[in-house]
mmCIF file of C-alpha atoms in Angstrom:
data_model
loop_
_atom_site.group_PDB
_atom_site.id
_atom_site.type_symbol
_atom_site.label_atom_id
_atom_site.label_comp_id
_atom_site.label_asym_id
_atom_site.label_seq_id
_atom_site.Cartn_x
_atom_site.Cartn_y
_atom_site.Cartn_z
ATOM 1 C CA MET S 1312 93.407 71.900 106.899
ATOM 2 C CA ASP S 1313 94.409 69.352 109.196
ATOM 3 C CA LEU S 1314 91.795 66.458 109.618
ATOM 4 C CA ASN S 1315 93.385 64.375 112.302
ATOM 5 C CA ASN S 1316 92.083 66.315 115.202
ATOM 6 C CA LEU S 1317 88.266 66.876 113.665
ATOM 7 C CA ASP S 1318 85.235 65.295 115.484
ATOM 8 C CA ASP S 1319 83.798 62.502 113.349
ATOM 9 C CA LEU S 1320 80.811 65.427 112.103
ATOM 10 C CA SER S 1321 83.702 67.948 111.269
ATOM 11 C CA GLN S 1322 85.861 65.607 109.696
ATOM 12 C CA GLN S 1323 83.014 64.268 107.451
ATOM 13 C CA VAL S 1324 81.714 67.658 106.129
ATOM 14 C CA MET S 1325 85.360 68.766 105.957
ATOM 15 C CA GLU S 1326 86.194 65.919 103.864
ATOM 16 C CA ARG S 1327 83.050 66.776 101.612
ATOM 17 C CA LYS S 1328 84.253 70.039 100.638
ATOM 18 C CA ILE S 1329 87.864 68.566 100.275
ATOM 19 C CA MET S 1330 86.144 65.970 97.659
ATOM 20 C CA LEU S 1331 84.188 68.940 95.942
ATOM 21 C CA ASP S 1332 85.309 70.650 93.054
ATOM 22 C CA GLU S 1333 86.304 74.100 94.863
ATOM 23 C CA ASP S 1334 84.569 75.909 91.583
ATOM 24 C CA GLY S 1335 81.463 74.422 92.701
ATOM 25 C CA PHE S 1336 82.027 75.086 96.870
ATOM 26 C CA GLN S 1337 79.297 77.527 98.748
ATOM 27 C CA PHE S 1338 79.278 77.533 102.053
ATOM 28 C CA LEU S 1339 79.581 74.713 104.909
ATOM 29 C CA ASN S 1340 75.628 74.033 104.652
ATOM 30 C CA GLY S 1341 73.180 72.167 106.514
ATOM 31 C CA ASN S 1342 71.531 72.404 109.921
ATOM 32 C CA HIS S 1343 74.200 70.489 112.495
ATOM 33 C CA GLY S 1344 73.530 69.275 115.669
ATOM 34 C CA THR S 1345 74.727 70.393 118.917
ATOM 35 C CA GLY S 1346 78.595 69.705 119.077
ATOM 36 C CA ALA S 1347 79.295 70.362 115.749
ATOM 37 C CA PHE S 1348 82.883 70.871 114.828
ATOM 38 C CA ASP S 1349 83.866 71.097 118.442
ATOM 39 C CA ARG S 1350 87.274 70.585 118.117
ATOM 40 C CA LEU S 1351 87.785 72.483 114.905
ATOM 41 C CA GLN S 1352 90.881 74.693 116.004
ATOM 42 C CA LYS S 1353 91.802 76.550 112.677
ATOM 43 C CA ILE S 1354 89.739 77.521 109.511
ATOM 44 C CA ASP S 1355 92.375 78.406 106.492
ATOM 45 C CA LEU S 1356 90.268 78.578 102.782
ATOM 46 C CA ASP S 1357 92.123 80.315 99.988
ATOM 47 C CA GLY S 1358 90.891 80.483 96.482
ATOM 48 C CA ILE S 1359 87.244 79.306 96.016
ATOM 49 C CA PRO S 1360 86.038 81.843 93.653
ATOM 50 C CA LYS S 1361 82.353 80.685 94.186
ATOM 51 C CA MET S 1362 82.031 80.315 98.002
ATOM 52 C CA LYS S 1363 79.334 82.828 99.197
ATOM 53 C CA HIS S 1364 79.179 82.432 102.976
ATOM 54 C CA LEU S 1365 81.607 80.219 104.867
ATOM 55 C CA PHE S 1366 78.420 78.761 107.044
ATOM 56 C CA LYS S 1367 74.793 78.653 106.201
ATOM 57 C CA GLY S 1368 72.093 77.227 108.626
ATOM 58 C CA VAL S 1369 72.104 76.886 112.388
ATOM 59 C CA ILE S 1370 75.243 75.396 114.624
ATOM 60 C CA LYS S 1371 74.526 75.856 117.878
ATOM 61 C CA PRO S 1372 76.990 76.010 121.036
ATOM 62 C CA PRO S 1373 79.395 74.502 122.403
ATOM 63 C CA SER S 1374 79.754 73.880 118.237
ATOM 64 C CA LEU S 1375 82.680 76.117 117.177
ATOM 65 C CA TYR S 1376 83.809 76.688 120.317
ATOM 66 C CA SER S 1377 87.414 75.221 119.976
ATOM 67 C CA LEU S 1378 87.708 77.905 117.007
ATOM 68 C CA MET S 1379 90.990 80.153 117.373
ATOM 69 C CA PHE S 1380 92.142 81.217 114.044
ATOM 70 C CA LEU S 1381 89.946 82.322 110.816
ATOM 71 C CA ALA S 1382 91.529 82.651 107.698
ATOM 72 C CA ILE S 1383 89.884 83.548 104.372
ATOM 73 C CA GLY S 1384 91.296 84.723 101.279
ATOM 74 C CA SER S 1385 90.674 85.416 97.703
ATOM 75 C CA CYS S 1386 86.785 84.294 97.865
ATOM 76 C CA PRO S 1387 85.724 87.079 95.110
ATOM 77 C CA SER S 1388 81.725 85.821 95.585
ATOM 78 C CA LEU S 1389 81.970 85.858 99.461
ATOM 79 C CA LYS S 1390 79.233 88.509 100.703
ATOM 80 C CA SER S 1391 79.307 87.572 104.123
ATOM 81 C CA LEU S 1392 81.088 84.822 106.733
ATOM 82 C CA PHE S 1393 78.687 83.669 109.200
ATOM 83 C CA SER S 1394 74.877 84.584 110.805
ATOM 84 C CA GLU S 1395 74.726 85.995 114.473
ATOM 85 C CA SER S 1396 74.060 82.766 115.998
ATOM 86 C CA ILE S 1397 76.737 81.018 114.816
ATOM 87 C CA ALA S 1398 79.114 84.266 115.736
ATOM 88 C CA LEU S 1399 78.018 83.414 119.269
ATOM 89 C CA CYS S 1400 79.529 80.104 119.332
ATOM 90 C CA MET S 1401 82.972 81.432 118.516
ATOM 91 C CA VAL S 1402 83.985 82.241 122.175
ATOM 92 C CA ASN S 1403 87.623 81.510 121.460
ATOM 93 C CA LEU S 1404 88.283 82.973 118.426
ATOM 94 C CA GLN S 1405 91.457 84.884 118.685
ATOM 95 C CA SER S 1406 92.718 85.370 115.227
ATOM 96 C CA LEU S 1407 90.408 86.973 112.083
ATOM 97 C CA SER S 1408 92.264 87.349 108.567
ATOM 98 C CA ILE S 1409 90.023 88.123 105.601
ATOM 99 C CA SER S 1410 91.605 89.689 102.485
ATOM 100 C CA ASN S 1411 90.925 89.977 99.161
ATOM 101 C CA CYS S 1412 87.431 89.290 99.326
ATOM 102 C CA GLU S 1413 86.261 91.836 96.634
ATOM 103 C CA MET S 1414 82.478 91.415 97.194
ATOM 104 C CA LEU S 1415 82.299 90.987 101.172
ATOM 105 C CA GLU S 1416 80.087 93.643 102.564
ATOM 106 C CA GLU S 1417 80.239 91.707 106.259
ATOM 107 C CA VAL S 1418 81.434 89.661 108.582
ATOM 108 C CA VAL S 1419 78.561 88.787 110.890
ATOM 109 C CA SER S 1420 74.972 88.592 108.584
ATOM 110 C CA MET S 1421 72.386 89.693 111.085
ATOM 111 C CA ASP S 1422 69.579 87.130 112.417
ATOM 112 C CA ILE S 1423 67.050 90.434 114.011
ATOM 113 C CA LYS S 1424 63.930 91.723 111.455
ATOM 114 C CA GLU S 1425 63.704 95.079 110.197
ATOM 115 C CA ASN S 1426 63.500 97.608 113.275
ATOM 116 C CA GLU S 1427 64.558 95.205 116.030
ATOM 117 C CA ILE S 1428 66.764 96.425 118.213
ATOM 118 C CA THR S 1429 70.417 95.286 118.404
ATOM 119 C CA GLN S 1430 72.455 93.627 120.762
ATOM 120 C CA MET S 1431 75.865 94.320 121.237
ATOM 121 C CA LEU S 1432 77.924 91.697 119.716
ATOM 122 C CA GLU S 1433 81.243 90.801 121.793
ATOM 123 C CA PHE S 1434 84.428 88.467 120.637
ATOM 124 C CA PRO S 1435 85.431 87.926 124.013
ATOM 125 C CA LYS S 1436 89.275 86.673 123.237
ATOM 126 C CA LEU S 1437 89.605 87.665 119.560
ATOM 127 C CA GLN S 1438 93.192 89.298 120.118
ATOM 128 C CA THR S 1439 94.194 90.036 115.977
ATOM 129 C CA ILE S 1440 92.520 91.727 113.247
ATOM 130 C CA HIS S 1441 93.270 91.553 109.538
ATOM 131 C CA LEU S 1442 90.810 93.278 106.583
ATOM 132 C CA GLU S 1443 92.503 93.771 103.668
ATOM 133 C CA GLU S 1444 91.319 94.560 99.806
ATOM 134 C CA LEU S 1445 87.996 94.319 100.621
ATOM 135 C CA ARG S 1446 86.318 97.185 98.282
ATOM 136 C CA ASN S 1447 82.883 96.768 98.795
ATOM 137 C CA PHE S 1448 83.304 96.069 102.915
ATOM 138 C CA ARG S 1449 80.556 98.311 104.494
ATOM 139 C CA SER S 1450 80.824 97.199 107.871
ATOM 140 C CA PHE S 1451 81.496 94.204 110.508
ATOM 141 C CA ARG S 1452 77.509 93.690 111.019
ATOM 142 C CA CYS S 1453 75.696 96.120 108.831
ATOM 143 C CA GLY S 1454 72.237 95.581 110.350
ATOM 144 C CA SER S 1455 68.517 95.455 108.058
ATOM 145 C CA ASN S 1456 68.132 99.146 109.010
ATOM 146 C CA LYS S 1457 69.900 100.932 106.119
ATOM 147 C CA THR S 1458 69.778 104.679 105.977
ATOM 148 C CA VAL S 1459 70.091 106.091 101.848
ATOM 149 C CA GLY S 1460 73.390 108.041 102.130
ATOM 150 C CA GLU S 1461 74.700 107.132 106.022
ATOM 151 C CA LEU S 1462 77.617 105.593 106.580
ATOM 152 C CA ASN S 1463 77.709 102.980 109.604
ATOM 153 C CA PRO S 1464 81.314 102.313 111.386
ATOM 154 C CA LEU S 1465 83.007 99.725 110.506
ATOM 155 C CA PHE S 1466 82.648 98.516 113.991
ATOM 156 C CA LYS S 1467 78.849 98.572 114.552
ATOM 157 C CA GLN S 1468 77.485 96.899 117.457
ATOM 158 C CA VAL S 1469 80.223 95.151 117.814
ATOM 159 C CA THR S 1470 83.191 95.013 120.757
ATOM 160 C CA PHE S 1471 86.778 93.345 120.912
ATOM 161 C CA PRO S 1472 87.631 93.727 124.413
ATOM 162 C CA ASN S 1473 91.024 91.794 124.209
ATOM 163 C CA LEU S 1474 91.899 93.071 120.615
ATOM 164 C CA GLU S 1475 95.609 94.054 120.456
ATOM 165 C CA LEU S 1476 95.984 94.491 116.708
ATOM 166 C CA LEU S 1477 93.953 95.896 113.831
ATOM 167 C CA HIS S 1478 95.192 96.433 110.519
ATOM 168 C CA ILE S 1479 92.752 97.440 107.713
ATOM 169 C CA SER S 1480 94.009 98.077 104.408
ATOM 170 C CA GLY S 1481 92.006 98.660 100.606
ATOM 171 C CA LEU S 1482 88.588 99.271 101.811
ATOM 172 C CA GLY S 1483 86.033 101.272 99.741
ATOM 173 C CA ARG S 1484 84.974 103.495 102.237
ATOM 174 C CA ASN S 1485 85.917 106.143 104.655
ATOM 175 C CA VAL S 1486 86.962 105.345 107.688
ATOM 176 C CA LYS S 1487 87.264 107.597 110.701
ATOM 177 C CA ILE S 1488 89.547 105.727 112.745
ATOM 178 C CA LEU S 1489 89.826 107.443 115.704
ATOM 179 C CA ASP S 1490 85.843 106.825 115.725
ATOM 180 C CA GLU S 1491 86.669 103.296 115.451
ATOM 181 C CA LEU S 1492 88.675 102.583 118.098
ATOM 182 C CA ARG S 1493 85.960 104.034 120.241
ATOM 183 C CA GLN S 1494 83.925 101.324 118.642
ATOM 184 C CA ILE S 1495 86.029 98.537 119.391
ATOM 185 C CA ARG S 1496 86.563 99.251 123.294
ATOM 186 C CA SER S 1497 89.595 97.219 123.302
ATOM 187 C CA HIS S 1498 91.680 98.447 126.443
ATOM 188 C CA LYS S 1499 94.455 96.066 125.243
ATOM 189 C CA LEU S 1500 95.312 97.044 121.424
ATOM 190 C CA THR S 1501 98.926 97.745 121.324
ATOM 191 C CA GLU S 1502 99.371 97.485 117.572
ATOM 192 C CA LEU S 1503 97.499 100.078 114.426
ATOM 193 C CA ARG S 1504 98.078 99.604 110.807
ATOM 194 C CA VAL S 1505 96.208 101.626 108.359
ATOM 195 C CA GLU S 1506 97.439 101.323 104.882
ATOM 196 C CA LYS S 1507 95.657 101.572 101.627
ATOM 197 C CA LEU S 1508 92.584 104.138 102.445
ATOM 198 C CA ASP S 1509 91.571 107.041 100.348
ATOM 199 C CA ASP S 1510 89.680 110.714 102.028
ATOM 200 C CA VAL S 1511 91.750 110.032 105.376
ATOM 201 C CA TYR S 1512 92.771 113.908 105.783
ATOM 202 C CA ILE S 1513 93.253 113.966 109.132
ATOM 203 C CA LEU S 1514 93.740 110.482 111.526
ATOM 204 C CA PHE S 1515 93.649 111.503 114.706
ATOM 205 C CA ASP S 1516 91.026 114.287 115.119
ATOM 206 C CA PHE S 1517 90.285 115.629 118.673
ATOM 207 C CA GLU S 1518 88.196 118.878 117.649
ATOM 208 C CA TYR S 1519 84.973 117.579 118.758
ATOM 209 C CA LYS S 1520 86.198 114.752 121.084
ATOM 210 C CA LYS S 1521 84.452 115.197 124.413
ATOM 211 C CA ASP S 1522 85.903 112.880 126.725
ATOM 212 C CA ASP S 1523 89.201 110.910 127.499
ATOM 213 C CA VAL S 1524 88.347 107.072 125.745
ATOM 214 C CA GLU S 1525 90.240 107.806 122.517
ATOM 215 C CA ILE S 1526 93.123 109.134 124.367
ATOM 216 C CA ILE S 1527 93.309 106.121 126.861
ATOM 217 C CA ILE S 1528 93.589 103.894 123.832
ATOM 218 C CA LEU S 1529 96.011 106.176 121.713
ATOM 219 C CA GLY S 1530 97.826 106.023 124.887
ATOM 220 C CA GLN S 1531 98.103 101.990 124.785
ATOM 221 C CA LEU S 1532 99.333 101.964 121.073
ATOM 222 C CA THR S 1533 103.074 100.097 120.797
ATOM 223 C CA SER S 1534 103.583 99.978 117.121
ATOM 224 C CA LEU S 1535 101.771 102.475 114.509
ATOM 225 C CA ALA S 1536 102.035 101.754 110.769
ATOM 226 C CA LEU S 1537 101.042 104.285 107.899
ATOM 227 C CA THR S 1538 101.060 103.873 104.468
ATOM 228 C CA SER S 1539 99.608 104.254 101.280
ATOM 229 C CA LEU S 1540 97.486 107.145 102.795
ATOM 230 C CA PRO S 1541 97.242 109.252 99.434
ATOM 231 C CA ASP S 1542 95.318 112.397 101.394
ATOM 232 C CA LEU S 1543 96.848 112.198 104.864
ATOM 233 C CA VAL S 1544 97.640 115.982 105.511
ATOM 234 C CA HIS S 1545 98.261 115.583 109.294
ATOM 235 C CA ILE S 1546 98.520 112.590 111.647
ATOM 236 C CA THR S 1547 97.314 114.338 114.847
ATOM 237 C CA ARG S 1548 94.966 117.526 115.008
ATOM 238 C CA MET S 1549 93.832 119.489 118.045
ATOM 239 C CA VAL S 1550 95.086 117.287 120.886
ATOM 240 C CA PRO S 1551 94.260 118.985 124.314
ATOM 241 C CA LYS S 1552 96.926 120.444 125.511
ATOM 242 C CA GLY S 1553 98.847 118.834 127.827
ATOM 243 C CA ILE S 1554 97.579 115.397 126.939
ATOM 244 C CA TYR S 1555 99.980 112.799 126.069
ATOM 245 C CA ILE S 1556 98.311 110.375 123.448
ATOM 246 C CA PHE S 1557 101.635 108.533 122.111
ATOM 247 C CA GLU S 1558 103.736 108.148 125.689
ATOM 248 C CA ASN S 1559 104.103 104.211 124.538
ATOM 249 C CA LEU S 1560 104.494 104.176 120.927
ATOM 250 C CA ARG S 1561 107.639 102.294 120.174
ATOM 251 C CA HIS S 1562 107.766 101.800 116.484
ATOM 252 C CA VAL S 1563 106.515 104.052 113.895
ATOM 253 C CA LEU S 1564 106.401 103.720 110.182
ATOM 254 C CA ILE S 1565 105.583 106.298 107.803
ATOM 255 C CA GLY S 1566 104.986 105.338 104.421
ATOM 256 C CA VAL S 1567 104.149 106.442 100.734
ATOM 257 C CA CYS S 1568 101.990 109.571 102.330
ATOM 258 C CA HIS S 1569 102.403 112.014 99.683
ATOM 259 C CA ASN S 1570 100.081 114.823 101.171
ATOM 260 C CA LEU S 1571 101.748 114.925 104.758
ATOM 261 C CA ARG S 1572 104.548 117.872 104.716
ATOM 262 C CA TYR S 1573 105.949 117.211 108.650
ATOM 263 C CA LEU S 1574 105.177 114.337 111.018
ATOM 264 C CA PHE S 1575 104.563 115.808 114.353
ATOM 265 C CA SER S 1576 103.762 119.202 116.167
ATOM 266 C CA PRO S 1577 106.513 120.293 118.652
ATOM 267 C CA SER S 1578 104.301 119.570 122.218
ATOM 268 C CA MET S 1579 103.380 115.775 119.990
ATOM 269 C CA ALA S 1580 107.381 114.751 119.260
ATOM 270 C CA ASN S 1581 107.855 115.824 123.091
ATOM 271 C CA SER S 1582 105.002 113.347 124.255
ATOM 272 C CA LEU S 1583 106.723 110.184 122.080
ATOM 273 C CA ALA S 1584 109.259 109.437 125.492
ATOM 274 C CA ALA S 1585 109.004 105.953 124.561
ATOM 275 C CA LEU S 1586 110.353 106.100 120.534
ATOM 276 C CA GLU S 1587 112.665 103.750 119.696
ATOM 277 C CA ASN S 1588 112.483 103.068 115.996
ATOM 278 C CA LEU S 1589 111.208 105.689 113.388
ATOM 279 C CA TRP S 1590 111.315 104.906 109.642
ATOM 280 C CA VAL S 1591 109.970 107.532 107.039
ATOM 281 C CA LEU S 1592 109.863 105.913 103.491
ATOM 282 C CA GLY S 1593 108.562 107.316 100.022
ATOM 283 C CA CYS S 1594 106.326 110.479 101.248
ATOM 284 C CA LYS S 1595 106.981 112.554 98.253
ATOM 285 C CA GLU S 1596 106.199 116.442 99.958
ATOM 286 C CA LEU S 1597 107.424 115.712 103.213
ATOM 287 C CA GLU S 1598 109.708 118.402 104.326
ATOM 288 C CA GLU S 1599 110.610 118.067 107.895
ATOM 289 C CA ILE S 1600 109.904 115.597 110.827
ATOM 290 C CA ILE S 1601 109.124 118.549 113.357
ATOM 291 C CA GLY S 1602 106.590 120.916 111.654
ATOM 292 C CA GLY S 1603 106.301 124.693 112.618
ATOM 293 C CA GLN S 1604 102.379 124.358 114.035
ATOM 294 C CA ASP S 1605 101.165 123.396 117.271
ATOM 295 C CA GLU S 1606 98.156 120.965 117.821
ATOM 296 C CA ASP S 1607 95.717 123.800 118.184
ATOM 297 C CA GLY S 1608 96.614 125.038 114.641
ATOM 298 C CA THR S 1609 98.900 127.745 115.965
ATOM 299 C CA SER S 1610 101.925 128.880 114.255
ATOM 300 C CA ASN S 1611 105.147 128.971 116.282
ATOM 301 C CA THR S 1612 106.474 131.538 113.927
ATOM 302 C CA LYS S 1613 106.434 134.340 116.834
ATOM 303 C CA ILE S 1614 108.788 131.932 119.102
ATOM 304 C CA VAL S 1615 111.252 131.898 116.404
ATOM 305 C CA GLU S 1616 110.991 135.655 115.247
ATOM 306 C CA GLU S 1617 111.528 136.043 119.072
ATOM 307 C CA ARG S 1618 114.935 133.712 118.824
ATOM 308 C CA THR S 1619 113.469 131.651 121.623
ATOM 309 C CA THR S 1620 114.806 128.032 121.927
ATOM 310 C CA SER S 1621 112.497 124.832 122.444
ATOM 311 C CA ARG S 1622 114.499 121.705 123.351
ATOM 312 C CA ILE S 1623 112.905 118.511 121.779
ATOM 313 C CA VAL S 1624 114.411 115.218 123.040
ATOM 314 C CA PHE S 1625 113.641 111.497 121.990
ATOM 315 C CA PRO S 1626 114.964 109.891 124.771
ATOM 316 C CA LYS S 1627 114.798 106.501 123.656
ATOM 317 C CA LEU S 1628 115.244 106.625 119.811
ATOM 318 C CA ARG S 1629 117.842 104.062 118.649
ATOM 319 C CA ASN S 1630 117.013 103.713 114.930
ATOM 320 C CA LEU S 1631 116.114 106.894 112.539
ATOM 321 C CA GLY S 1632 115.664 106.096 109.228
ATOM 322 C CA LEU S 1633 114.833 108.317 105.952
ATOM 323 C CA LEU S 1634 114.597 106.791 102.461
ATOM 324 C CA HIS S 1635 113.261 108.207 99.039
ATOM 325 C CA LEU S 1636 111.900 111.474 100.542
ATOM 326 C CA ASP S 1637 111.784 114.015 97.347
ATOM 327 C CA ARG S 1638 111.400 117.038 99.330
ATOM 328 C CA PHE S 1639 112.821 116.142 102.747
ATOM 329 C CA ARG S 1640 115.452 119.578 103.908
ATOM 330 C CA LEU S 1641 115.757 118.709 107.874
ATOM 331 C CA LEU S 1642 114.462 117.363 111.175
ATOM 332 C CA SER S 1643 112.894 120.724 111.260
ATOM 333 C CA SER S 1644 112.867 124.368 110.022
ATOM 334 C CA GLN S 1645 112.151 125.967 113.289
ATOM 335 C CA ASN S 1646 114.984 127.096 115.746
ATOM 336 C CA HIS S 1647 114.893 123.483 117.851
ATOM 337 C CA GLU S 1648 118.154 122.030 119.926
ATOM 338 C CA PHE S 1649 117.765 118.489 119.301
ATOM 339 C CA VAL S 1650 118.730 115.447 121.509
ATOM 340 C CA PHE S 1651 119.116 112.423 120.382
ATOM 341 C CA PRO S 1652 120.705 110.460 123.799
ATOM 342 C CA SER S 1653 120.009 106.945 122.665
ATOM 343 C CA LEU S 1654 120.761 107.348 118.707
ATOM 344 C CA GLU S 1655 122.690 104.571 117.637
ATOM 345 C CA TYR S 1656 121.818 104.176 114.019
ATOM 346 C CA LEU S 1657 121.267 106.792 111.569
ATOM 347 C CA HIS S 1658 119.940 105.661 107.682
ATOM 348 C CA ILE S 1659 119.348 108.155 104.862
ATOM 349 C CA GLN S 1660 118.744 107.374 101.656
ATOM 350 C CA ASN S 1661 117.733 109.135 98.221
ATOM 351 C CA CYS S 1662 117.285 112.649 99.832
ATOM 352 C CA PRO S 1663 118.582 114.835 97.524
ATOM 353 C CA THR S 1664 117.456 118.234 99.417
ATOM 354 C CA ILE S 1665 118.518 117.294 102.422
ATOM 355 C CA ALA S 1666 122.026 119.410 103.187
ATOM 356 C CA LYS S 1667 122.165 118.857 107.276
ATOM 357 C CA LEU S 1668 119.568 117.499 109.658
ATOM 358 C CA CYS S 1669 119.534 120.546 111.564
ATOM 359 C CA PRO S 1670 121.061 124.097 111.858
ATOM 360 C CA ARG S 1671 121.721 123.704 115.207
ATOM 361 C CA GLN S 1672 124.495 121.441 117.217
ATOM 362 C CA LEU S 1673 122.713 117.626 117.326
ATOM 363 C CA SER S 1674 123.749 115.608 120.677
ATOM 364 C CA VAL S 1675 124.010 112.026 119.092
ATOM 365 C CA PRO S 1676 126.471 110.583 122.533
ATOM 366 C CA LYS S 1677 125.696 106.839 121.427
ATOM 367 C CA LEU S 1678 125.748 106.909 117.597
ATOM 368 C CA ASP S 1679 127.757 105.046 115.789
ATOM 369 C CA LYS S 1680 126.826 104.144 112.434
ATOM 370 C CA VAL S 1681 125.910 106.618 109.762
ATOM 371 C CA TRP S 1682 124.631 104.934 106.514
ATOM 372 C CA ILE S 1683 124.259 107.453 103.511
ATOM 373 C CA ASN S 1684 123.653 106.643 100.168
ATOM 374 C CA PHE S 1685 126.920 106.843 97.829
ATOM 375 C CA GLU S 1686 124.944 109.746 95.366
ATOM 376 C CA GLN S 1687 123.735 111.681 98.641
ATOM 377 C CA SER S 1688 125.996 114.826 100.277
ATOM 378 C CA VAL S 1689 124.617 115.145 103.937
ATOM 379 C CA ASP S 1690 126.771 117.454 106.124
ATOM 380 C CA ILE S 1691 127.270 115.937 109.659
ATOM 381 C CA SER S 1692 129.830 118.435 111.152
ATOM 382 C CA ASN S 1693 127.378 119.978 113.585
ATOM 383 C CA PHE S 1694 126.706 116.086 115.465
ATOM 384 C CA LEU S 1695 128.638 116.539 118.815
ATOM 385 C CA ASN S 1696 130.344 113.300 119.433
ATOM 386 C CA LEU S 1697 131.622 112.993 116.209
ATOM 387 C CA GLU S 1698 134.422 111.020 117.038
ATOM 388 C CA GLY S 1699 133.870 107.020 116.826
ATOM 389 C CA ILE S 1700 130.929 107.292 114.500
ATOM 390 C CA GLN S 1701 131.280 104.983 111.107
ATOM 391 C CA VAL S 1702 130.068 106.524 108.173
ATOM 392 C CA SER S 1703 129.302 104.345 105.488
ATOM 393 C CA SER S 1704 127.407 104.209 101.729
#
């Protein structure tokens, strides 16, 4: 904690915290006058075992007006960070990171009484949220009305209109990602990371969606990372026909999702017009990139039987990595023609059942490097423009 730029009251409080034995520190206590912490820009606290709250007491605007970065980690007794009235002071907060706080239930505790109507809470400048390893986390703000068996949205009654990055990992509760994106109401979200969640079977399920809010939000994404989702079966499902939800997606990482058998349907694959990097690793059941079913759940078997060839183009894909995929066989078992006009680098490692990337010819005019680990045998003789490609292991 840098004390050089704090106002006098902030410096006294923070110096008192530092002088205390951290094992006995529970919260920044007391009712502070107007302007307390008004020059404080960053709070970074880690490894304080008995801290139950970050702030407790009354703090009024313009206190905390300059706070932009808040990071809390490894505080096992922490139950909430601050009250709603204190949250209203954080109008310039840009980054929030909370990790390894096993008792944390909520970020914002409510000031209202039971059955009182809650107002929407907005963090107008918050750009990044990291919530990691919070096994008892219930909601960003739980409220006083608690129905037994009812699961509150993760971001209940709170909005982040300028959120750009959302990272959730290791939460001990069910999370419906598409519903949460609707709650957030951000028109600037470009990066989504989802990790270590159980009971996530379908990430983006549009079966019961009646408007375009989620479609618009997903259309903004440029980066998607999905790792350690053991129950994930489908990334998307029931996307309305003719709708492209990932038209701006540039970077995709899929890792350790052991129930995935394929990544995209044929129609979804053709919507990935901006995709530049695709890395897939450690998915034990994954067999192909493009599956045999479309978003409505219907099979393409009839098309294949009629020997009709569909063309799948990844116009901007430059890097493709396939690593540690025990059952991966080829790009698609269906009769697709693949075109990769921008592919420059192909990395294949520890994919023991792969023989060819696809049964048909593969157009890769810019490919100049193929990396295949030395134990692997992959036939690339069907690659068009094979001359000049450097193959290494």
